[in-house]
Amino acid sequence: MYFCTHNPQYMSKHVVNIMIFSLLVLVLTSCTGYNRILRSADHNYKYEMAKSLFVEGRYTAASSLLEESLVMYNGKANAGQAVFLLANCYYNMGDYVSAAHYFKNYYRSFPNEKQAEYAMFMAGMSLYLDTPDPRLDQSSTRTAIAEFQSFLDYFPYGEHATQASNLIYEMYDRLVEKEYRSAQLYYNLGNYMGNNYQSSIQVARNAIIEYPYTRYKEDLSILILKAQYKMAQESVVEKKLDRYRATIDEYYAFMNEYPDSKYKDEAERIFKNATKYVNN
C-alpha cells in the first residue's frame, strides 16, 4: 500500500500550507527587521530607512521613524525633507489633518525651498479632502478655502493655481448647498410657529449676495419667488395685496435673469395667479 502524492486535494492543501508558512516567515522577518531599525541609535540610518519604507508604500512604519527624525534633525540640514516626507506619509495614509499640519509646517519653516509651493497647495488639498458632507458643520470647509486662497495670493500663476481656484468654487457650492437646504427647510415649515417663508427668503438672498457665482443661484432664486408667493397666499387679508405685488416684482426679476429657466413653467403659474389676485 502506498500514499499517492499526486492526489489533487492533498497537493492543494500542501501548497496552501507552504504559502501560509512563507507569508508568516516574511512577516516575522519584516517585523524583526523593523524592530532592529527602531532600536538603532544611528539616526541617519533610521532616516534613510524611513525613505526606503516610504518608497515601498509602508507609510505607517515610515512615519514613526520620521517623527523621531524630526526631533533629532531640528534645525539641521535634513529637517526640511523629513517634514516634507512625513506630510506625504500622512497624506497617503488618509490622515489629512496631520498631513495638512506638516505641509504647513514645511512651507512656513522652509519658504524658500523649491517644494514650498507644492507643500502649500497640498496643505489646502489635505484640508479639502477632510471637508464634510454639506449637511454637516462647514467650519473645516471654510478653513480649506482660506488655505487655498492664501496659496493663490502667493502663487497666482503657479502650476496648481487653476486647480486651487476650481476647488475653491466647488467648496463655495458646498457652503451654498448648506444654505439652500436651510432655506428649503424654512420654506417647508411655512407658517408653523412663525413666518418661516420670510426666513427662507432671507437665507436665500444672503447666500446669493455672498456667493453670486454659485451654481445654486437659479435654485435659490426660484425658492425666493415660491416663498414670496406662498407668503402672499397664506397672509391675512390686509397684507395679501402688497405681498402679491412683491411676488410679481420677484417674478420679473427672476425671468429677467433666467428667461429660459428650467423653472419657467412654475414661475409663469405663480405670476398668473398673483396677477389675477391683484387685478381683482
Coordinates of C-alpha atoms in Angstrom, one line a residue, residues 267-277:
A267 CA -42.8 80.8 -12.4
E268 CA -45.4 81.6 -15.1
R269 CA -48.1 79.8 -13.0
I270 CA -47.2 81.9 -9.9
F271 CA -47.2 85.1 -12.0
K272 CA -50.6 84.3 -13.4
N273 CA -52.2 83.6 -10.0
A274 CA -50.6 86.7 -8.4
T275 CA -51.7 88.9 -11.3
K276 CA -55.2 87.6 -11.1
Y277 CA -55.4 88.5 -7.4

